[in-house]
Structures are given as structure tokens and as C-alpha cells.
JSON list of N, CA and C in Angstrom, two decimals:
[
{"chain": "Q", "resi": 1, "resn": "UNK", "atom": "N", "xyz": [62.00, 9.05, -22.34]},
{"chain": "Q", "resi": 1, "resn": "UNK", "atom": "CA", "xyz": [62.16, 9.18, -23.79]},
{"chain": "Q", "resi": 1, "resn": "UNK", "atom": "C", "xyz": [63.43, 9.98, -24.07]},
{"chain": "Q", "resi": 2, "resn": "UNK", "atom": "N", "xyz": [64.19, 9.53, -25.04]},
{"chain": "Q", "resi": 2, "resn": "UNK", "atom": "CA", "xyz": [65.42, 10.26, -25.35]},
{"chain": "Q", "resi": 2, "resn": "UNK", "atom": "C", "xyz": [65.10, 11.53, -26.15]},
{"chain": "Q", "resi": 3, "resn": "UNK", "atom": "N", "xyz": [66.11, 12.36, -26.33]},
{"chain": "Q", "resi": 3, "resn": "UNK", "atom": "CA", "xyz": [65.88, 13.66, -26.97]},
{"chain": "Q", "resi": 3, "resn": "UNK", "atom": "C", "xyz": [65.45, 13.51, -28.43]},
{"chain": "Q", "resi": 4, "resn": "UNK", "atom": "N", "xyz": [65.94, 12.46, -29.11]},
{"chain": "Q", "resi": 4, "resn": "UNK", "atom": "CA", "xyz": [65.52, 12.23, -30.50]},
{"chain": "Q", "resi": 4, "resn": "UNK", "atom": "C", "xyz": [64.04, 11.88, -30.55]},
{"chain": "Q", "resi": 5, "resn": "UNK", "atom": "N", "xyz": [63.62, 11.06, -29.63]},
{"chain": "Q", "resi": 5, "resn": "UNK", "atom": "CA", "xyz": [62.20, 10.68, -29.55]},
{"chain": "Q", "resi": 5, "resn": "UNK", "atom": "C", "xyz": [61.32, 11.90, -29.30]},
{"chain": "Q", "resi": 6, "resn": "UNK", "atom": "N", "xyz": [61.77, 12.77, -28.41]},
{"chain": "Q", "resi": 6, "resn": "UNK", "atom": "CA", "xyz": [61.02, 13.99, -28.12]},
{"chain": "Q", "resi": 6, "resn": "UNK", "atom": "C", "xyz": [60.97, 14.91, -29.33]},
{"chain": "Q", "resi": 7, "resn": "UNK", "atom": "N", "xyz": [62.10, 14.98, -30.05]},
{"chain": "Q", "resi": 7, "resn": "UNK", "atom": "CA", "xyz": [62.16, 15.81, -31.26]},
{"chain": "Q", "resi": 7, "resn": "UNK", "atom": "C", "xyz": [61.19, 15.31, -32.32]},
{"chain": "Q", "resi": 8, "resn": "UNK", "atom": "N", "xyz": [61.18, 13.99, -32.52]},
{"chain": "Q", "resi": 8, "resn": "UNK", "atom": "CA", "xyz": [60.29, 13.38, -33.51]},
{"chain": "Q", "resi": 8, "resn": "UNK", "atom": "C", "xyz": [58.84, 13.65, -33.10]},
{"chain": "Q", "resi": 9, "resn": "UNK", "atom": "N", "xyz": [58.55, 13.47, -31.82]},
{"chain": "Q", "resi": 9, "resn": "UNK", "atom": "CA", "xyz": [57.19, 13.69, -31.32]},
{"chain": "Q", "resi": 9, "resn": "UNK", "atom": "C", "xyz": [56.77, 15.13, -31.56]},
{"chain": "Q", "resi": 10, "resn": "UNK", "atom": "N", "xyz": [57.64, 16.08, -31.28]},
{"chain": "Q", "resi": 10, "resn": "UNK", "atom": "CA", "xyz": [57.33, 17.49, -31.48]},
{"chain": "Q", "resi": 10, "resn": "UNK", "atom": "C", "xyz": [57.11, 17.79, -32.96]},
{"chain": "Q", "resi": 11, "resn": "UNK", "atom": "N", "xyz": [57.97, 17.21, -33.80]},
{"chain": "Q", "resi": 11, "resn": "UNK", "atom": "CA", "xyz": [57.84, 17.41, -35.24]},
{"chain": "Q", "resi": 11, "resn": "UNK", "atom": "C", "xyz": [56.50, 16.88, -35.75]},
{"chain": "Q", "resi": 12, "resn": "UNK", "atom": "N", "xyz": [56.12, 15.71, -35.28]},
{"chain": "Q", "resi": 12, "resn": "UNK", "atom": "CA", "xyz": [54.83, 15.14, -35.68]},
{"chain": "Q", "resi": 12, "resn": "UNK", "atom": "C", "xyz": [53.67, 16.01, -35.20]},
{"chain": "Q", "resi": 13, "resn": "UNK", "atom": "N", "xyz": [53.80, 16.49, -33.98]},
{"chain": "Q", "resi": 13, "resn": "UNK", "atom": "CA", "xyz": [52.77, 17.37, -33.41]},
{"chain": "Q", "resi": 13, "resn": "UNK", "atom": "C", "xyz": [52.66, 18.66, -34.23]},
{"chain": "Q", "resi": 14, "resn": "UNK", "atom": "N", "xyz": [53.82, 19.23, -34.60]},
{"chain": "Q", "resi": 14, "resn": "UNK", "atom": "CA", "xyz": [53.82, 20.45, -35.42]},
{"chain": "Q", "resi": 14, "resn": "UNK", "atom": "C", "xyz": [53.15, 20.19, -36.76]},
{"chain": "Q", "resi": 15, "resn": "UNK", "atom": "N", "xyz": [53.50, 19.06, -37.39]},
{"chain": "Q", "resi": 15, "resn": "UNK", "atom": "CA", "xyz": [52.91, 18.72, -38.68]},
{"chain": "Q", "resi": 15, "resn": "UNK", "atom": "C", "xyz": [51.39, 18.54, -38.56]},
{"chain": "Q", "resi": 16, "resn": "UNK", "atom": "N", "xyz": [50.98, 17.91, -37.49]},
{"chain": "Q", "resi": 16, "resn": "UNK", "atom": "CA", "xyz": [49.54, 17.71, -37.27]},
{"chain": "Q", "resi": 16, "resn": "UNK", "atom": "C", "xyz": [48.84, 19.05, -37.08]},
{"chain": "Q", "resi": 17, "resn": "UNK", "atom": "N", "xyz": [49.43, 19.93, -36.31]},
{"chain": "Q", "resi": 17, "resn": "UNK", "atom": "CA", "xyz": [48.85, 21.25, -36.09]},
{"chain": "Q", "resi": 17, "resn": "UNK", "atom": "C", "xyz": [48.73, 22.03, -37.40]},
{"chain": "Q", "resi": 18, "resn": "UNK", "atom": "N", "xyz": [49.75, 21.95, -38.24]},
{"chain": "Q", "resi": 18, "resn": "UNK", "atom": "CA", "xyz": [49.74, 22.63, -39.54]},
{"chain": "Q", "resi": 18, "resn": "UNK", "atom": "C", "xyz": [48.63, 22.04, -40.41]},
{"chain": "Q", "resi": 19, "resn": "UNK", "atom": "N", "xyz": [48.55, 20.72, -40.46]},
{"chain": "Q", "resi": 19, "resn": "UNK", "atom": "CA", "xyz": [47.53, 20.05, -41.28]},
{"chain": "Q", "resi": 19, "resn": "UNK", "atom": "C", "xyz": [46.13, 20.42, -40.80]},
{"chain": "Q", "resi": 20, "resn": "UNK", "atom": "N", "xyz": [45.94, 20.47, -39.49]},
{"chain": "Q", "resi": 20, "resn": "UNK", "atom": "CA", "xyz": [44.62, 20.84, -38.94]},
{"chain": "Q", "resi": 20, "resn": "UNK", "atom": "C", "xyz": [44.27, 22.27, -39.31]},
{"chain": "Q", "resi": 21, "resn": "UNK", "atom": "N", "xyz": [45.24, 23.16, -39.24]},
{"chain": "Q", "resi": 21, "resn": "UNK", "atom": "CA", "xyz": [45.01, 24.57, -39.58]},
{"chain": "Q", "resi": 21, "resn": "UNK", "atom": "C", "xyz": [44.64, 24.70, -41.05]},
{"chain": "Q", "resi": 22, "resn": "UNK", "atom": "N", "xyz": [45.37, 23.98, -41.91]},
{"chain": "Q", "resi": 22, "resn": "UNK", "atom": "CA", "xyz": [45.07, 24.02, -43.35]},
{"chain": "Q", "resi": 22, "resn": "UNK", "atom": "C", "xyz": [43.67, 23.47, -43.62]},
{"chain": "Q", "resi": 23, "resn": "UNK", "atom": "N", "xyz": [43.31, 22.40, -42.95]},
{"chain": "Q", "resi": 23, "resn": "UNK", "atom": "CA", "xyz": [41.98, 21.80, -43.13]},
{"chain": "Q", "resi": 23, "resn": "UNK", "atom": "C", "xyz": [40.90, 22.78, -42.69]},
{"chain": "Q", "resi": 24, "resn": "UNK", "atom": "N", "xyz": [41.14, 23.47, -41.59]},
{"chain": "Q", "resi": 24, "resn": "UNK", "atom": "CA", "xyz": [40.18, 24.45, -41.08]},
{"chain": "Q", "resi": 24, "resn": "UNK", "atom": "C", "xyz": [39.98, 25.59, -42.08]},
{"chain": "Q", "resi": 25, "resn": "UNK", "atom": "N", "xyz": [41.07, 26.06, -42.66]},
{"chain": "Q", "resi": 25, "resn": "UNK", "atom": "CA", "xyz": [41.01, 27.14, -43.66]},
{"chain": "Q", "resi": 25, "resn": "UNK", "atom": "C", "xyz": [40.22, 26.66, -44.88]},
{"chain": "Q", "resi": 26, "resn": "UNK", "atom": "N", "xyz": [40.52, 25.45, -45.36]},
{"chain": "Q", "resi": 26, "resn": "UNK", "atom": "CA", "xyz": [39.81, 24.90, -46.52]},
{"chain": "Q", "resi": 26, "resn": "UNK", "atom": "C", "xyz": [38.32, 24.75, -46.22]},
{"chain": "Q", "resi": 27, "resn": "UNK", "atom": "N", "xyz": [38.00, 24.31, -45.01]},
{"chain": "Q", "resi": 27, "resn": "UNK", "atom": "CA", "xyz": [36.62, 24.14, -44.58]},
{"chain": "Q", "resi": 27, "resn": "UNK", "atom": "C", "xyz": [35.89, 25.48, -44.63]},
{"chain": "Q", "resi": 28, "resn": "UNK", "atom": "N", "xyz": [36.50, 26.51, -44.11]},
{"chain": "Q", "resi": 28, "resn": "UNK", "atom": "CA", "xyz": [35.88, 27.84, -44.13]},
{"chain": "Q", "resi": 28, "resn": "UNK", "atom": "C", "xyz": [35.71, 28.36, -45.55]},
{"chain": "Q", "resi": 29, "resn": "UNK", "atom": "N", "xyz": [36.71, 28.11, -46.40]},
{"chain": "Q", "resi": 29, "resn": "UNK", "atom": "CA", "xyz": [36.62, 28.54, -47.81]},
{"chain": "Q", "resi": 29, "resn": "UNK", "atom": "C", "xyz": [35.47, 27.82, -48.51]},
{"chain": "Q", "resi": 30, "resn": "UNK", "atom": "N", "xyz": [35.30, 26.53, -48.24]},
{"chain": "Q", "resi": 30, "resn": "UNK", "atom": "CA", "xyz": [34.23, 25.75, -48.86]},
{"chain": "Q", "resi": 30, "resn": "UNK", "atom": "C", "xyz": [32.87, 26.27, -48.40]},
{"chain": "Q", "resi": 31, "resn": "UNK", "atom": "N", "xyz": [32.74, 26.58, -47.13]},
{"chain": "Q", "resi": 31, "resn": "UNK", "atom": "CA", "xyz": [31.48, 27.12, -46.61]},
{"chain": "Q", "resi": 31, "resn": "UNK", "atom": "C", "xyz": [31.19, 28.46, -47.27]},
{"chain": "Q", "resi": 32, "resn": "UNK", "atom": "N", "xyz": [32.19, 29.31, -47.37]},
{"chain": "Q", "resi": 32, "resn": "UNK", "atom": "CA", "xyz": [32.03, 30.63, -47.99]},
{"chain": "Q", "resi": 32, "resn": "UNK", "atom": "C", "xyz": [31.58, 30.50, -49.44]},
{"chain": "Q", "resi": 33, "resn": "UNK", "atom": "N", "xyz": [32.19, 29.57, -50.16]},
{"chain": "Q", "resi": 33, "resn": "UNK", "atom": "CA", "xyz": [31.85, 29.34, -51.56]},
{"chain": "Q", "resi": 33, "resn": "UNK", "atom": "C", "xyz": [30.39, 28.90, -51.70]},
{"chain": "Q", "resi": 34, "resn": "UNK", "atom": "N", "xyz": [29.98, 27.96, -50.85]},
{"chain": "Q", "resi": 34, "resn": "UNK", "atom": "CA", "xyz": [28.59, 27.48, -50.89]},
{"chain": "Q", "resi": 34, "resn": "UNK", "atom": "C", "xyz": [27.63, 28.62, -50.56]},
{"chain": "Q", "resi": 35, "resn": "UNK", "atom": "N", "xyz": [27.99, 29.43, -49.59]},
{"chain": "Q", "resi": 35, "resn": "UNK", "atom": "CA", "xyz": [27.16, 30.55, -49.18]},
{"chain": "Q", "resi": 35, "resn": "UNK", "atom": "C", "xyz": [26.98, 31.53, -50.35]},
{"chain": "Q", "resi": 36, "resn": "UNK", "atom": "N", "xyz": [28.09, 31.81, -51.05]},
{"chain": "Q", "resi": 36, "resn": "UNK", "atom": "CA", "xyz": [28.03, 32.73, -52.20]},
{"chain": "Q", "resi": 36, "resn": "UNK", "atom": "C", "xyz": [27.14, 32.16, -53.30]},
{"chain": "Q", "resi": 37, "resn": "UNK", "atom": "N", "xyz": [27.24, 30.84, -53.53]},
{"chain": "Q", "resi": 37, "resn": "UNK", "atom": "CA", "xyz": [26.39, 30.19, -54.54]},
{"chain": "Q", "resi": 37, "resn": "UNK", "atom": "C", "xyz": [24.92, 30.35, -54.17]},
{"chain": "Q", "resi": 38, "resn": "UNK", "atom": "N", "xyz": [24.62, 30.14, -52.89]},
{"chain": "Q", "resi": 38, "resn": "UNK", "atom": "CA", "xyz": [23.24, 30.26, -52.43]},
{"chain": "Q", "resi": 38, "resn": "UNK", "atom": "C", "xyz": [22.74, 31.70, -52.55]},
{"chain": "Q", "resi": 39, "resn": "UNK", "atom": "N", "xyz": [23.59, 32.63, -52.21]},
{"chain": "Q", "resi": 39, "resn": "UNK", "atom": "CA", "xyz": [23.23, 34.05, -52.33]},
{"chain": "Q", "resi": 39, "resn": "UNK", "atom": "C", "xyz": [22.92, 34.40, -53.78]},
{"chain": "Q", "resi": 40, "resn": "UNK", "atom": "N", "xyz": [23.76, 33.92, -54.68]},
{"chain": "Q", "resi": 40, "resn": "UNK", "atom": "CA", "xyz": [23.59, 34.17, -56.11]},
{"chain": "Q", "resi": 40, "resn": "UNK", "atom": "C", "xyz": [22.26, 33.55, -56.57]},
{"chain": "Q", "resi": 41, "resn": "UNK", "atom": "N", "xyz": [21.99, 32.35, -56.11]},
{"chain": "Q", "resi": 41, "resn": "UNK", "atom": "CA", "xyz": [20.77, 31.64, -56.46]},
{"chain": "Q", "resi": 41, "resn": "UNK", "atom": "C", "xyz": [19.56, 32.43, -55.95]},
{"chain": "Q", "resi": 42, "resn": "UNK", "atom": "N", "xyz": [19.67, 32.92, -54.75]},
{"chain": "Q", "resi": 42, "resn": "UNK", "atom": "CA", "xyz": [18.58, 33.69, -54.14]},
{"chain": "Q", "resi": 42, "resn": "UNK", "atom": "C", "xyz": [18.32, 34.96, -54.95]},
{"chain": "Q", "resi": 43, "resn": "UNK", "atom": "N", "xyz": [19.38, 35.62, -55.39]},
{"chain": "Q", "resi": 43, "resn": "UNK", "atom": "CA", "xyz": [19.23, 36.83, -56.20]},
{"chain": "Q", "resi": 43, "resn": "UNK", "atom": "C", "xyz": [18.57, 36.49, -57.54]},
{"chain": "Q", "resi": 44, "resn": "UNK", "atom": "N", "xyz": [18.97, 35.37, -58.12]},
{"chain": "Q", "resi": 44, "resn": "UNK", "atom": "CA", "xyz": [18.40, 34.95, -59.40]},
{"chain": "Q", "resi": 44, "resn": "UNK", "atom": "C", "xyz": [16.90, 34.69, -59.25]},
{"chain": "Q", "resi": 45, "resn": "UNK", "atom": "N", "xyz": [16.53, 34.06, -58.16]},
{"chain": "Q", "resi": 45, "resn": "UNK", "atom": "CA", "xyz": [15.12, 33.75, -57.92]},
{"chain": "Q", "resi": 45, "resn": "UNK", "atom": "C", "xyz": [14.32, 35.06, -57.75]},
{"chain": "Q", "resi": 46, "resn": "UNK", "atom": "N", "xyz": [14.88, 36.01, -57.04]},
{"chain": "Q", "resi": 46, "resn": "UNK", "atom": "CA", "xyz": [14.20, 37.29, -56.83]},
{"chain": "Q", "resi": 46, "resn": "UNK", "atom": "C", "xyz": [13.97, 38.03, -58.15]},
{"chain": "Q", "resi": 47, "resn": "UNK", "atom": "N", "xyz": [14.95, 37.98, -59.03]},
{"chain": "Q", "resi": 47, "resn": "UNK", "atom": "CA", "xyz": [14.85, 38.68, -60.32]},
{"chain": "Q", "resi": 47, "resn": "UNK", "atom": "C", "xyz": [13.76, 38.04, -61.18]},
{"chain": "Q", "resi": 48, "resn": "UNK", "atom": "N", "xyz": [13.71, 36.71, -61.16]},
{"chain": "Q", "resi": 48, "resn": "UNK", "atom": "CA", "xyz": [12.69, 36.03, -61.96]},
{"chain": "Q", "resi": 48, "resn": "UNK", "atom": "C", "xyz": [11.39, 36.24, -61.28]}
]
């Protein structure tokens, strides 16, 4: 593979790694949000 091909491959790999990292962060944020909603719901149930 020529150097341009290797550069393109590395760039694609970097972009994929960045996208995966962003997706992982969003996934954790979504889980945290759902957890907080459930906690709030649980507190509401206890009060009633």
C-alpha cells in the first residue's frame, strides 16, 4: 500500500475511534439520565 493509502486508512481509523468514544460517552450519559429518573421516581413513591 502506498503512503497515501496508509494515511487515508489511519485517518479513517482515527475518525472511527473518535466516533466510538463519542458514542460511548453518549451511552453513559443516557444510562445516567435514566438512572436519575428512576431514583426520582423511587423517591416520589416513598413520599406518597
